[in-house]
C-alpha cells in the first residue's frame, strides 16, 4: 500500500482536541471514521502534532496508507472531503515515502495566535480569536519574546502532567499588528510541551498590559516553575498553522 499525507484544516470548536480518544469527538477520530467508510476497512492515521480542545488547525499533516492503489491523489482528496464532517477540510494530499512519520520527522512547527484588541467584542469572531479589551504595548511584548527564543528549559511554560523533556528550542517569535485590530503572535519551534504556546502568549500579554517588564520573562523562565507564570491564553485564538519537514 502507498502512504500519503493529507494537509488538513479544522475548526476545533466542537472537538475534544486532535488525538483520537474513546467516547469523545476528536479530529483524528472523525478522520479515521471517514477513512474506514471510504475503504471499507480499518485504516490507521498518524498526525504531525496534537492540539487541545478548542484549538484550530490549518496545516495539520495526517499520514495514512491507502488500501486502494488505483486511487489518484485527487481521488483521495475528493473522497475525504465528500465524507468528512463540515468542520474538517483536506486542503491537499501528497505522496510520501513508506514509513513516513509526520510526528517524528517534523523539523519545524508553526503556531499562530490571534488576539482581537478592541473595546467591544466581535461576536462573529468569538470562537476564532481571544477578545482582549485592553491596550497592549507591542514593543514591550516583542522585547520580552526575545528571552524565549533559543534552547531553554520551558518547565515554567508547560501545563499538567507533561513528563517529557522540558528542554525545547524556539526558533523565532514574531508579533505583528494587523488590520482590523488583530494582533498575530507567530511561534516557530521544533516541538512544544503541553499548552506551551498558550502559556507563552499569556505571559506576553502580561507584559503587553505593562503588569510585567520585558526582562521579567527571563526571570520566570529561569525559575522553572509553572506557578510563576500567568494563566494560559484561551484556546480559540490558537491555530496549528504549518509543519516543515
JSON list of C-alpha atoms in Angstrom, two decimals:
[
{"chain": "A", "resi": 1, "resn": "UNK", "atom": "CA", "xyz": [0.00, 0.00, 0.00]},
{"chain": "A", "resi": 2, "resn": "UNK", "atom": "CA", "xyz": [1.18, 3.52, -0.77]},
{"chain": "A", "resi": 3, "resn": "UNK", "atom": "CA", "xyz": [1.42, 6.08, 2.01]},
{"chain": "A", "resi": 4, "resn": "UNK", "atom": "CA", "xyz": [0.08, 9.59, 1.55]},
{"chain": "A", "resi": 5, "resn": "UNK", "atom": "CA", "xyz": [-0.15, 12.68, 3.72]},
{"chain": "A", "resi": 6, "resn": "UNK", "atom": "CA", "xyz": [-3.14, 14.99, 3.89]},
{"chain": "A", "resi": 7, "resn": "UNK", "atom": "CA", "xyz": [-2.75, 18.67, 4.81]},
{"chain": "A", "resi": 8, "resn": "UNK", "atom": "CA", "xyz": [-5.83, 19.29, 6.91]},
{"chain": "A", "resi": 9, "resn": "UNK", "atom": "CA", "xyz": [-7.66, 22.35, 8.23]},
{"chain": "A", "resi": 10, "resn": "UNK", "atom": "CA", "xyz": [-10.24, 22.11, 11.01]},
{"chain": "A", "resi": 11, "resn": "UNK", "atom": "CA", "xyz": [-12.38, 24.25, 13.24]},
{"chain": "A", "resi": 12, "resn": "UNK", "atom": "CA", "xyz": [-11.51, 22.99, 16.71]},
{"chain": "A", "resi": 13, "resn": "UNK", "atom": "CA", "xyz": [-14.57, 24.46, 18.45]},
{"chain": "A", "resi": 14, "resn": "UNK", "atom": "CA", "xyz": [-16.55, 21.22, 18.69]},
{"chain": "A", "resi": 15, "resn": "UNK", "atom": "CA", "xyz": [-13.62, 18.83, 19.09]},
{"chain": "A", "resi": 16, "resn": "UNK", "atom": "CA", "xyz": [-12.01, 17.42, 22.21]},
{"chain": "A", "resi": 17, "resn": "UNK", "atom": "CA", "xyz": [-8.61, 18.03, 20.65]},
{"chain": "A", "resi": 18, "resn": "UNK", "atom": "CA", "xyz": [-6.86, 16.29, 17.78]},
{"chain": "A", "resi": 19, "resn": "UNK", "atom": "CA", "xyz": [-5.78, 12.92, 19.18]},
{"chain": "A", "resi": 20, "resn": "UNK", "atom": "CA", "xyz": [-8.21, 10.02, 18.98]},
{"chain": "A", "resi": 21, "resn": "UNK", "atom": "CA", "xyz": [-9.91, 9.13, 22.26]},
{"chain": "A", "resi": 22, "resn": "UNK", "atom": "CA", "xyz": [-12.80, 6.78, 23.08]},
{"chain": "A", "resi": 23, "resn": "UNK", "atom": "CA", "xyz": [-16.26, 8.25, 23.66]},
{"chain": "A", "resi": 24, "resn": "UNK", "atom": "CA", "xyz": [-15.39, 11.85, 22.73]},
{"chain": "A", "resi": 25, "resn": "UNK", "atom": "CA", "xyz": [-15.29, 13.66, 19.39]},
{"chain": "A", "resi": 26, "resn": "UNK", "atom": "CA", "xyz": [-11.75, 14.31, 18.11]},
{"chain": "A", "resi": 27, "resn": "UNK", "atom": "CA", "xyz": [-10.26, 15.33, 14.77]},
{"chain": "A", "resi": 28, "resn": "UNK", "atom": "CA", "xyz": [-8.28, 12.12, 14.39]},
{"chain": "A", "resi": 29, "resn": "UNK", "atom": "CA", "xyz": [-11.30, 10.06, 15.41]},
{"chain": "A", "resi": 30, "resn": "UNK", "atom": "CA", "xyz": [-13.52, 11.66, 12.76]},
{"chain": "A", "resi": 31, "resn": "UNK", "atom": "CA", "xyz": [-10.75, 11.42, 10.16]},
{"chain": "A", "resi": 32, "resn": "UNK", "atom": "CA", "xyz": [-10.28, 7.67, 10.77]},
{"chain": "A", "resi": 33, "resn": "UNK", "atom": "CA", "xyz": [-14.03, 7.06, 10.72]},
{"chain": "A", "resi": 34, "resn": "UNK", "atom": "CA", "xyz": [-14.06, 8.66, 7.28]},
{"chain": "A", "resi": 35, "resn": "UNK", "atom": "CA", "xyz": [-11.12, 6.57, 6.09]},
{"chain": "A", "resi": 36, "resn": "UNK", "atom": "CA", "xyz": [-12.86, 3.42, 7.30]},
{"chain": "A", "resi": 37, "resn": "UNK", "atom": "CA", "xyz": [-16.05, 4.43, 5.46]},
{"chain": "A", "resi": 38, "resn": "UNK", "atom": "CA", "xyz": [-14.19, 5.11, 2.19]},
{"chain": "A", "resi": 39, "resn": "UNK", "atom": "CA", "xyz": [-12.01, 2.00, 2.18]},
{"chain": "A", "resi": 40, "resn": "UNK", "atom": "CA", "xyz": [-14.41, -0.39, 3.96]},
{"chain": "A", "resi": 41, "resn": "UNK", "atom": "CA", "xyz": [-11.68, -1.43, 6.38]},
{"chain": "A", "resi": 42, "resn": "UNK", "atom": "CA", "xyz": [-9.80, -0.08, 9.39]},
{"chain": "A", "resi": 43, "resn": "UNK", "atom": "CA", "xyz": [-7.17, 2.48, 8.39]},
{"chain": "A", "resi": 44, "resn": "UNK", "atom": "CA", "xyz": [-4.80, 3.98, 10.99]},
{"chain": "A", "resi": 45, "resn": "UNK", "atom": "CA", "xyz": [-3.58, 7.57, 10.73]},
{"chain": "A", "resi": 46, "resn": "UNK", "atom": "CA", "xyz": [-0.61, 9.48, 12.15]},
{"chain": "A", "resi": 47, "resn": "UNK", "atom": "CA", "xyz": [-0.74, 13.21, 12.90]},
{"chain": "A", "resi": 48, "resn": "UNK", "atom": "CA", "xyz": [2.12, 15.72, 13.00]},
{"chain": "A", "resi": 49, "resn": "UNK", "atom": "CA", "xyz": [1.09, 17.22, 16.33]},
{"chain": "A", "resi": 50, "resn": "UNK", "atom": "CA", "xyz": [-1.62, 17.30, 18.97]},
{"chain": "A", "resi": 51, "resn": "UNK", "atom": "CA", "xyz": [-3.94, 20.20, 19.55]},
{"chain": "A", "resi": 52, "resn": "UNK", "atom": "CA", "xyz": [-6.08, 20.79, 22.65]},
{"chain": "A", "resi": 53, "resn": "UNK", "atom": "CA", "xyz": [-9.84, 21.17, 22.90]},
{"chain": "A", "resi": 54, "resn": "UNK", "atom": "CA", "xyz": [-10.95, 24.30, 21.05]},
{"chain": "A", "resi": 55, "resn": "UNK", "atom": "CA", "xyz": [-7.66, 24.80, 19.18]},
{"chain": "A", "resi": 56, "resn": "UNK", "atom": "CA", "xyz": [-7.87, 25.06, 15.40]},
{"chain": "A", "resi": 57, "resn": "UNK", "atom": "CA", "xyz": [-5.75, 23.60, 12.62]},
{"chain": "A", "resi": 58, "resn": "UNK", "atom": "CA", "xyz": [-4.76, 24.99, 9.24]},
{"chain": "A", "resi": 59, "resn": "UNK", "atom": "CA", "xyz": [-1.72, 22.91, 8.33]},
{"chain": "A", "resi": 60, "resn": "UNK", "atom": "CA", "xyz": [-2.08, 19.70, 10.34]},
{"chain": "A", "resi": 61, "resn": "UNK", "atom": "CA", "xyz": [-0.43, 16.81, 8.46]},
{"chain": "A", "resi": 62, "resn": "UNK", "atom": "CA", "xyz": [-2.06, 13.38, 8.69]},
{"chain": "A", "resi": 63, "resn": "UNK", "atom": "CA", "xyz": [-0.38, 10.37, 7.08]},
{"chain": "A", "resi": 64, "resn": "UNK", "atom": "CA", "xyz": [-2.07, 7.05, 6.28]},
{"chain": "A", "resi": 65, "resn": "UNK", "atom": "CA", "xyz": [-1.74, 4.03, 3.99]},
{"chain": "A", "resi": 66, "resn": "UNK", "atom": "CA", "xyz": [-4.14, 3.78, 1.05]},
{"chain": "A", "resi": 67, "resn": "UNK", "atom": "CA", "xyz": [-5.60, 0.27, 0.55]},
{"chain": "A", "resi": 68, "resn": "UNK", "atom": "CA", "xyz": [-6.80, 1.07, -3.00]},
{"chain": "A", "resi": 69, "resn": "UNK", "atom": "CA", "xyz": [-3.79, 1.54, -5.31]},
{"chain": "A", "resi": 70, "resn": "UNK", "atom": "CA", "xyz": [-5.99, 2.72, -8.19]},
{"chain": "A", "resi": 71, "resn": "UNK", "atom": "CA", "xyz": [-6.99, 5.95, -6.44]},
{"chain": "A", "resi": 72, "resn": "UNK", "atom": "CA", "xyz": [-5.16, 9.08, -7.50]},
{"chain": "A", "resi": 73, "resn": "UNK", "atom": "CA", "xyz": [-4.23, 11.83, -5.05]},
{"chain": "A", "resi": 74, "resn": "UNK", "atom": "CA", "xyz": [-7.17, 13.86, -6.34]},
{"chain": "A", "resi": 75, "resn": "UNK", "atom": "CA", "xyz": [-9.50, 10.88, -5.89]},
{"chain": "A", "resi": 76, "resn": "UNK", "atom": "CA", "xyz": [-8.37, 10.55, -2.26]},
{"chain": "A", "resi": 77, "resn": "UNK", "atom": "CA", "xyz": [-8.79, 14.25, -1.52]},
{"chain": "A", "resi": 78, "resn": "UNK", "atom": "CA", "xyz": [-12.25, 14.37, -3.14]},
{"chain": "A", "resi": 79, "resn": "UNK", "atom": "CA", "xyz": [-13.41, 11.23, -1.33]},
{"chain": "A", "resi": 80, "resn": "UNK", "atom": "CA", "xyz": [-12.25, 12.58, 2.02]},
{"chain": "A", "resi": 81, "resn": "UNK", "atom": "CA", "xyz": [-13.91, 15.97, 1.57]},
{"chain": "A", "resi": 82, "resn": "UNK", "atom": "CA", "xyz": [-17.15, 14.34, 0.40]},
{"chain": "A", "resi": 83, "resn": "UNK", "atom": "CA", "xyz": [-17.33, 12.27, 3.60]},
{"chain": "A", "resi": 84, "resn": "UNK", "atom": "CA", "xyz": [-15.67, 14.35, 6.34]},
{"chain": "A", "resi": 85, "resn": "UNK", "atom": "CA", "xyz": [-17.82, 16.48, 8.67]},
{"chain": "A", "resi": 86, "resn": "UNK", "atom": "CA", "xyz": [-18.15, 20.15, 7.73]},
{"chain": "A", "resi": 87, "resn": "UNK", "atom": "CA", "xyz": [-15.61, 21.32, 10.33]},
{"chain": "A", "resi": 88, "resn": "UNK", "atom": "CA", "xyz": [-12.73, 19.36, 8.74]},
{"chain": "A", "resi": 89, "resn": "UNK", "atom": "CA", "xyz": [-11.36, 20.05, 5.25]},
{"chain": "A", "resi": 90, "resn": "UNK", "atom": "CA", "xyz": [-8.47, 18.41, 3.38]},
{"chain": "A", "resi": 91, "resn": "UNK", "atom": "CA", "xyz": [-6.53, 21.14, 1.60]},
{"chain": "A", "resi": 92, "resn": "UNK", "atom": "CA", "xyz": [-4.12, 18.85, -0.23]},
{"chain": "A", "resi": 93, "resn": "UNK", "atom": "CA", "xyz": [-2.98, 15.21, -0.49]},
{"chain": "A", "resi": 94, "resn": "UNK", "atom": "CA", "xyz": [0.63, 14.38, -1.35]},
{"chain": "A", "resi": 95, "resn": "UNK", "atom": "CA", "xyz": [2.62, 11.19, -1.85]},
{"chain": "A", "resi": 96, "resn": "UNK", "atom": "CA", "xyz": [5.19, 10.34, 0.85]},
{"chain": "A", "resi": 97, "resn": "UNK", "atom": "CA", "xyz": [7.64, 7.51, 1.28]},
{"chain": "A", "resi": 98, "resn": "UNK", "atom": "CA", "xyz": [6.80, 4.29, 3.11]},
{"chain": "A", "resi": 99, "resn": "UNK", "atom": "CA", "xyz": [7.01, 4.60, 6.91]},
{"chain": "A", "resi": 100, "resn": "UNK", "atom": "CA", "xyz": [6.92, 8.41, 6.74]},
{"chain": "A", "resi": 101, "resn": "UNK", "atom": "CA", "xyz": [6.07, 9.72, 10.22]},
{"chain": "A", "resi": 102, "resn": "UNK", "atom": "CA", "xyz": [4.78, 13.31, 10.33]},
{"chain": "A", "resi": 103, "resn": "UNK", "atom": "CA", "xyz": [5.28, 13.47, 14.09]},
{"chain": "A", "resi": 104, "resn": "UNK", "atom": "CA", "xyz": [8.87, 12.24, 14.28]},
{"chain": "A", "resi": 105, "resn": "UNK", "atom": "CA", "xyz": [10.17, 13.80, 11.07]},
{"chain": "A", "resi": 106, "resn": "UNK", "atom": "CA", "xyz": [8.88, 17.34, 11.60]},
{"chain": "A", "resi": 107, "resn": "UNK", "atom": "CA", "xyz": [11.72, 19.90, 11.67]},
{"chain": "A", "resi": 108, "resn": "UNK", "atom": "CA", "xyz": [9.59, 22.93, 12.48]},
{"chain": "A", "resi": 109, "resn": "UNK", "atom": "CA", "xyz": [6.05, 23.51, 13.72]},
{"chain": "A", "resi": 110, "resn": "UNK", "atom": "CA", "xyz": [4.48, 26.95, 13.40]},
{"chain": "A", "resi": 111, "resn": "UNK", "atom": "CA", "xyz": [1.61, 28.19, 15.53]},
{"chain": "A", "resi": 112, "resn": "UNK", "atom": "CA", "xyz": [-0.39, 31.37, 15.04]},
{"chain": "A", "resi": 113, "resn": "UNK", "atom": "CA", "xyz": [-2.25, 33.05, 17.88]},
{"chain": "A", "resi": 114, "resn": "UNK", "atom": "CA", "xyz": [-4.78, 35.80, 17.15]},
{"chain": "A", "resi": 115, "resn": "UNK", "atom": "CA", "xyz": [-5.83, 38.49, 19.62]},
{"chain": "A", "resi": 116, "resn": "UNK", "atom": "CA", "xyz": [-8.72, 40.85, 18.84]},
{"chain": "A", "resi": 117, "resn": "UNK", "atom": "CA", "xyz": [-7.80, 44.02, 20.71]},
{"chain": "A", "resi": 118, "resn": "UNK", "atom": "CA", "xyz": [-10.87, 46.25, 20.88]},
{"chain": "A", "resi": 119, "resn": "UNK", "atom": "CA", "xyz": [-13.22, 47.81, 23.44]},
{"chain": "A", "resi": 120, "resn": "UNK", "atom": "CA", "xyz": [-16.19, 45.86, 22.05]},
{"chain": "A", "resi": 121, "resn": "UNK", "atom": "CA", "xyz": [-16.29, 42.15, 21.18]},
{"chain": "A", "resi": 122, "resn": "UNK", "atom": "CA", "xyz": [-16.96, 40.91, 17.69]},
{"chain": "A", "resi": 123, "resn": "UNK", "atom": "CA", "xyz": [-19.44, 38.08, 18.22]},
{"chain": "A", "resi": 124, "resn": "UNK", "atom": "CA", "xyz": [-18.65, 36.63, 14.80]},
{"chain": "A", "resi": 125, "resn": "UNK", "atom": "CA", "xyz": [-15.04, 36.06, 15.89]},
{"chain": "A", "resi": 126, "resn": "UNK", "atom": "CA", "xyz": [-15.82, 34.66, 19.35]},
{"chain": "A", "resi": 127, "resn": "UNK", "atom": "CA", "xyz": [-14.58, 31.13, 18.53]},
{"chain": "A", "resi": 128, "resn": "UNK", "atom": "CA", "xyz": [-11.69, 32.37, 16.38]},
{"chain": "A", "resi": 129, "resn": "UNK", "atom": "CA", "xyz": [-9.73, 34.89, 18.47]},
{"chain": "A", "resi": 130, "resn": "UNK", "atom": "CA", "xyz": [-9.03, 36.00, 22.04]},
{"chain": "A", "resi": 131, "resn": "UNK", "atom": "CA", "xyz": [-11.04, 39.17, 22.57]},
{"chain": "A", "resi": 132, "resn": "UNK", "atom": "CA", "xyz": [-8.89, 41.48, 24.70]},
{"chain": "A", "resi": 133, "resn": "UNK", "atom": "CA", "xyz": [-10.44, 44.87, 25.59]},
{"chain": "A", "resi": 134, "resn": "UNK", "atom": "CA", "xyz": [-7.27, 46.48, 26.99]},
{"chain": "A", "resi": 135, "resn": "UNK", "atom": "CA", "xyz": [-4.33, 48.26, 25.41]},
{"chain": "A", "resi": 136, "resn": "UNK", "atom": "CA", "xyz": [-1.22, 46.21, 24.65]},
{"chain": "A", "resi": 137, "resn": "UNK", "atom": "CA", "xyz": [2.30, 47.56, 24.32]},
{"chain": "A", "resi": 138, "resn": "UNK", "atom": "CA", "xyz": [3.53, 45.63, 21.27]},
{"chain": "A", "resi": 139, "resn": "UNK", "atom": "CA", "xyz": [7.10, 46.91, 21.52]},
{"chain": "A", "resi": 140, "resn": "UNK", "atom": "CA", "xyz": [7.45, 45.57, 25.06]},
{"chain": "A", "resi": 141, "resn": "UNK", "atom": "CA", "xyz": [5.94, 42.23, 24.03]},
{"chain": "A", "resi": 142, "resn": "UNK", "atom": "CA", "xyz": [8.49, 41.95, 21.22]},
{"chain": "A", "resi": 143, "resn": "UNK", "atom": "CA", "xyz": [11.37, 42.71, 23.60]},
{"chain": "A", "resi": 144, "resn": "UNK", "atom": "CA", "xyz": [10.09, 40.11, 26.07]},
{"chain": "A", "resi": 145, "resn": "UNK", "atom": "CA", "xyz": [9.73, 37.44, 23.37]},
{"chain": "A", "resi": 146, "resn": "UNK", "atom": "CA", "xyz": [13.48, 37.56, 22.66]},
{"chain": "A", "resi": 147, "resn": "UNK", "atom": "CA", "xyz": [14.16, 35.99, 26.08]},
{"chain": "A", "resi": 148, "resn": "UNK", "atom": "CA", "xyz": [12.21, 32.91, 24.98]},
{"chain": "A", "resi": 149, "resn": "UNK", "atom": "CA", "xyz": [13.97, 32.34, 21.67]},
{"chain": "A", "resi": 150, "resn": "UNK", "atom": "CA", "xyz": [16.66, 29.66, 21.56]},
{"chain": "A", "resi": 151, "resn": "UNK", "atom": "CA", "xyz": [17.05, 26.48, 23.59]},
{"chain": "A", "resi": 152, "resn": "UNK", "atom": "CA", "xyz": [15.73, 26.64, 27.16]},
{"chain": "A", "resi": 153, "resn": "UNK", "atom": "CA", "xyz": [14.12, 24.59, 29.91]},
{"chain": "A", "resi": 154, "resn": "UNK", "atom": "CA", "xyz": [10.45, 25.53, 29.45]},
{"chain": "A", "resi": 155, "resn": "UNK", "atom": "CA", "xyz": [9.12, 23.97, 32.66]},
{"chain": "A", "resi": 156, "resn": "UNK", "atom": "CA", "xyz": [7.55, 27.32, 33.58]},
{"chain": "A", "resi": 157, "resn": "UNK", "atom": "CA", "xyz": [5.51, 27.23, 30.38]},
{"chain": "A", "resi": 158, "resn": "UNK", "atom": "CA", "xyz": [4.10, 23.70, 30.48]},
{"chain": "A", "resi": 159, "resn": "UNK", "atom": "CA", "xyz": [0.77, 22.64, 31.93]},
{"chain": "A", "resi": 160, "resn": "UNK", "atom": "CA", "xyz": [-0.31, 19.48, 33.73]},
{"chain": "A", "resi": 161, "resn": "UNK", "atom": "CA", "xyz": [1.26, 16.05, 33.68]},
{"chain": "A", "resi": 162, "resn": "UNK", "atom": "CA", "xyz": [3.71, 16.51, 30.84]},
{"chain": "A", "resi": 163, "resn": "UNK", "atom": "CA", "xyz": [6.71, 14.42, 31.85]},
{"chain": "A", "resi": 164, "resn": "UNK", "atom": "CA", "xyz": [8.59, 14.87, 28.58]},
{"chain": "A", "resi": 165, "resn": "UNK", "atom": "CA", "xyz": [11.98, 16.56, 28.44]},
{"chain": "A", "resi": 166, "resn": "UNK", "atom": "CA", "xyz": [11.22, 20.26, 29.12]},
{"chain": "A", "resi": 167, "resn": "UNK", "atom": "CA", "xyz": [14.20, 21.46, 27.07]},
{"chain": "A", "resi": 168, "resn": "UNK", "atom": "CA", "xyz": [12.83, 22.85, 23.81]},
{"chain": "A", "resi": 169, "resn": "UNK", "atom": "CA", "xyz": [14.00, 25.21, 21.10]},
{"chain": "A", "resi": 170, "resn": "UNK", "atom": "CA", "xyz": [12.02, 28.19, 19.86]},
{"chain": "A", "resi": 171, "resn": "UNK", "atom": "CA", "xyz": [13.46, 29.45, 16.59]},
{"chain": "A", "resi": 172, "resn": "UNK", "atom": "CA", "xyz": [11.51, 32.68, 16.39]},
{"chain": "A", "resi": 173, "resn": "UNK", "atom": "CA", "xyz": [8.58, 34.61, 17.84]},
{"chain": "A", "resi": 174, "resn": "UNK", "atom": "CA", "xyz": [7.02, 37.37, 15.75]},
{"chain": "A", "resi": 175, "resn": "UNK", "atom": "CA", "xyz": [4.33, 39.78, 16.97]},
{"chain": "A", "resi": 176, "resn": "UNK", "atom": "CA", "xyz": [2.52, 41.65, 14.21]},
{"chain": "A", "resi": 177, "resn": "UNK", "atom": "CA", "xyz": [-0.17, 44.30, 14.37]},
{"chain": "A", "resi": 178, "resn": "UNK", "atom": "CA", "xyz": [-2.57, 43.55, 11.55]},
{"chain": "A", "resi": 179, "resn": "UNK", "atom": "CA", "xyz": [-5.62, 45.34, 10.19]},
{"chain": "A", "resi": 180, "resn": "UNK", "atom": "CA", "xyz": [-8.99, 45.37, 11.94]},
{"chain": "A", "resi": 181, "resn": "UNK", "atom": "CA", "xyz": [-7.47, 45.40, 15.44]},
{"chain": "A", "resi": 182, "resn": "UNK", "atom": "CA", "xyz": [-5.96, 41.93, 15.11]},
{"chain": "A", "resi": 183, "resn": "UNK", "atom": "CA", "xyz": [-2.61, 41.08, 16.72]},
{"chain": "A", "resi": 184, "resn": "UNK", "atom": "CA", "xyz": [-0.82, 37.97, 15.46]},
{"chain": "A", "resi": 185, "resn": "UNK", "atom": "CA", "xyz": [1.71, 36.12, 17.60]},
{"chain": "A", "resi": 186, "resn": "UNK", "atom": "CA", "xyz": [3.64, 33.59, 15.49]},
{"chain": "A", "resi": 187, "resn": "UNK", "atom": "CA", "xyz": [5.71, 30.98, 17.35]},
{"chain": "A", "resi": 188, "resn": "UNK", "atom": "CA", "xyz": [8.13, 28.71, 15.48]},
{"chain": "A", "resi": 189, "resn": "UNK", "atom": "CA", "xyz": [9.81, 25.68, 17.09]},
{"chain": "A", "resi": 190, "resn": "UNK", "atom": "CA", "xyz": [10.53, 22.02, 16.52]},
{"chain": "A", "resi": 191, "resn": "UNK", "atom": "CA", "xyz": [8.22, 20.72, 19.22]},
{"chain": "A", "resi": 192, "resn": "UNK", "atom": "CA", "xyz": [6.24, 22.04, 22.17]},
{"chain": "A", "resi": 193, "resn": "UNK", "atom": "CA", "xyz": [5.16, 20.98, 25.63]},
{"chain": "A", "resi": 194, "resn": "UNK", "atom": "CA", "xyz": [1.52, 20.77, 26.67]},
{"chain": "A", "resi": 195, "resn": "UNK", "atom": "CA", "xyz": [-0.13, 24.21, 26.31]},
{"chain": "A", "resi": 196, "resn": "UNK", "atom": "CA", "xyz": [3.31, 25.77, 25.92]},
{"chain": "A", "resi": 197, "resn": "UNK", "atom": "CA", "xyz": [2.29, 28.20, 23.17]},
{"chain": "A", "resi": 198, "resn": "UNK", "atom": "CA", "xyz": [-0.84, 29.33, 25.03]},
{"chain": "A", "resi": 199, "resn": "UNK", "atom": "CA", "xyz": [1.21, 29.82, 28.21]},
{"chain": "A", "resi": 200, "resn": "UNK", "atom": "CA", "xyz": [3.78, 31.89, 26.31]},
{"chain": "A", "resi": 201, "resn": "UNK", "atom": "CA", "xyz": [1.00, 34.06, 24.87]},
{"chain": "A", "resi": 202, "resn": "UNK", "atom": "CA", "xyz": [-0.45, 34.54, 28.35]},
{"chain": "A", "resi": 203, "resn": "UNK", "atom": "CA", "xyz": [2.93, 35.75, 29.62]},
{"chain": "A", "resi": 204, "resn": "UNK", "atom": "CA", "xyz": [3.49, 38.08, 26.64]},
{"chain": "A", "resi": 205, "resn": "UNK", "atom": "CA", "xyz": [0.07, 39.64, 27.18]},
{"chain": "A", "resi": 206, "resn": "UNK", "atom": "CA", "xyz": [1.00, 40.23, 30.82]},
{"chain": "A", "resi": 207, "resn": "UNK", "atom": "CA", "xyz": [3.97, 42.22, 29.54]},
{"chain": "A", "resi": 208, "resn": "UNK", "atom": "CA", "xyz": [1.76, 43.95, 26.97]},
{"chain": "A", "resi": 209, "resn": "UNK", "atom": "CA", "xyz": [-0.53, 45.30, 29.69]},
{"chain": "A", "resi": 210, "resn": "UNK", "atom": "CA", "xyz": [2.63, 46.58, 31.43]},
{"chain": "A", "resi": 211, "resn": "UNK", "atom": "CA", "xyz": [1.94, 44.48, 34.52]},
{"chain": "A", "resi": 212, "resn": "UNK", "atom": "CA", "xyz": [5.40, 42.99, 33.95]},
{"chain": "A", "resi": 213, "resn": "UNK", "atom": "CA", "xyz": [8.57, 44.43, 32.46]},
{"chain": "A", "resi": 214, "resn": "UNK", "atom": "CA", "xyz": [10.01, 42.51, 29.49]},
{"chain": "A", "resi": 215, "resn": "UNK", "atom": "CA", "xyz": [13.02, 41.17, 31.42]},
{"chain": "A", "resi": 216, "resn": "UNK", "atom": "CA", "xyz": [10.70, 39.51, 33.94]},
{"chain": "A", "resi": 217, "resn": "UNK", "atom": "CA", "xyz": [10.10, 36.79, 31.35]},
{"chain": "A", "resi": 218, "resn": "UNK", "atom": "CA", "xyz": [13.77, 35.85, 31.63]},
{"chain": "A", "resi": 219, "resn": "UNK", "atom": "CA", "xyz": [13.33, 35.59, 35.40]},
{"chain": "A", "resi": 220, "resn": "UNK", "atom": "CA", "xyz": [10.28, 33.34, 35.32]},
{"chain": "A", "resi": 221, "resn": "UNK", "atom": "CA", "xyz": [11.82, 31.20, 32.55]},
{"chain": "A", "resi": 222, "resn": "UNK", "atom": "CA", "xyz": [14.88, 30.57, 34.71]},
{"chain": "A", "resi": 223, "resn": "UNK", "atom": "CA", "xyz": [12.69, 29.85, 37.77]},
{"chain": "A", "resi": 224, "resn": "UNK", "atom": "CA", "xyz": [11.45, 26.61, 36.08]},
{"chain": "A", "resi": 225, "resn": "UNK", "atom": "CA", "xyz": [8.16, 26.82, 37.98]},
{"chain": "A", "resi": 226, "resn": "UNK", "atom": "CA", "xyz": [4.69, 26.90, 36.44]},
{"chain": "A", "resi": 227, "resn": "UNK", "atom": "CA", "xyz": [3.45, 28.84, 39.49]},
{"chain": "A", "resi": 228, "resn": "UNK", "atom": "CA", "xyz": [5.46, 31.87, 38.31]},
{"chain": "A", "resi": 229, "resn": "UNK", "atom": "CA", "xyz": [3.58, 32.20, 35.03]},
{"chain": "A", "resi": 230, "resn": "UNK", "atom": "CA", "xyz": [0.05, 33.55, 34.41]},
{"chain": "A", "resi": 231, "resn": "UNK", "atom": "CA", "xyz": [-2.92, 31.54, 33.20]},
{"chain": "A", "resi": 232, "resn": "UNK", "atom": "CA", "xyz": [-2.95, 30.10, 29.69]},
{"chain": "A", "resi": 233, "resn": "UNK", "atom": "CA", "xyz": [-4.35, 32.18, 26.87]},
{"chain": "A", "resi": 234, "resn": "UNK", "atom": "CA", "xyz": [-7.75, 30.75, 25.80]},
{"chain": "A", "resi": 235, "resn": "UNK", "atom": "CA", "xyz": [-7.72, 28.01, 23.15]},
{"chain": "A", "resi": 236, "resn": "UNK", "atom": "CA", "xyz": [-9.88, 29.63, 20.48]},
{"chain": "A", "resi": 237, "resn": "UNK", "atom": "CA", "xyz": [-7.17, 32.07, 19.38]},
{"chain": "A", "resi": 238, "resn": "UNK", "atom": "CA", "xyz": [-4.62, 29.32, 18.62]},
{"chain": "A", "resi": 239, "resn": "UNK", "atom": "CA", "xyz": [-4.04, 27.72, 15.19]},
{"chain": "A", "resi": 240, "resn": "UNK", "atom": "CA", "xyz": [-1.66, 24.91, 14.28]},
{"chain": "A", "resi": 241, "resn": "UNK", "atom": "CA", "xyz": [-0.55, 26.77, 11.17]},
{"chain": "A", "resi": 242, "resn": "UNK", "atom": "CA", "xyz": [2.04, 24.59, 9.40]},
{"chain": "A", "resi": 243, "resn": "UNK", "atom": "CA", "xyz": [4.73, 21.91, 9.64]},
{"chain": "A", "resi": 244, "resn": "UNK", "atom": "CA", "xyz": [8.07, 21.80, 7.82]},
{"chain": "A", "resi": 245, "resn": "UNK", "atom": "CA", "xyz": [9.95, 18.54, 7.22]}
]
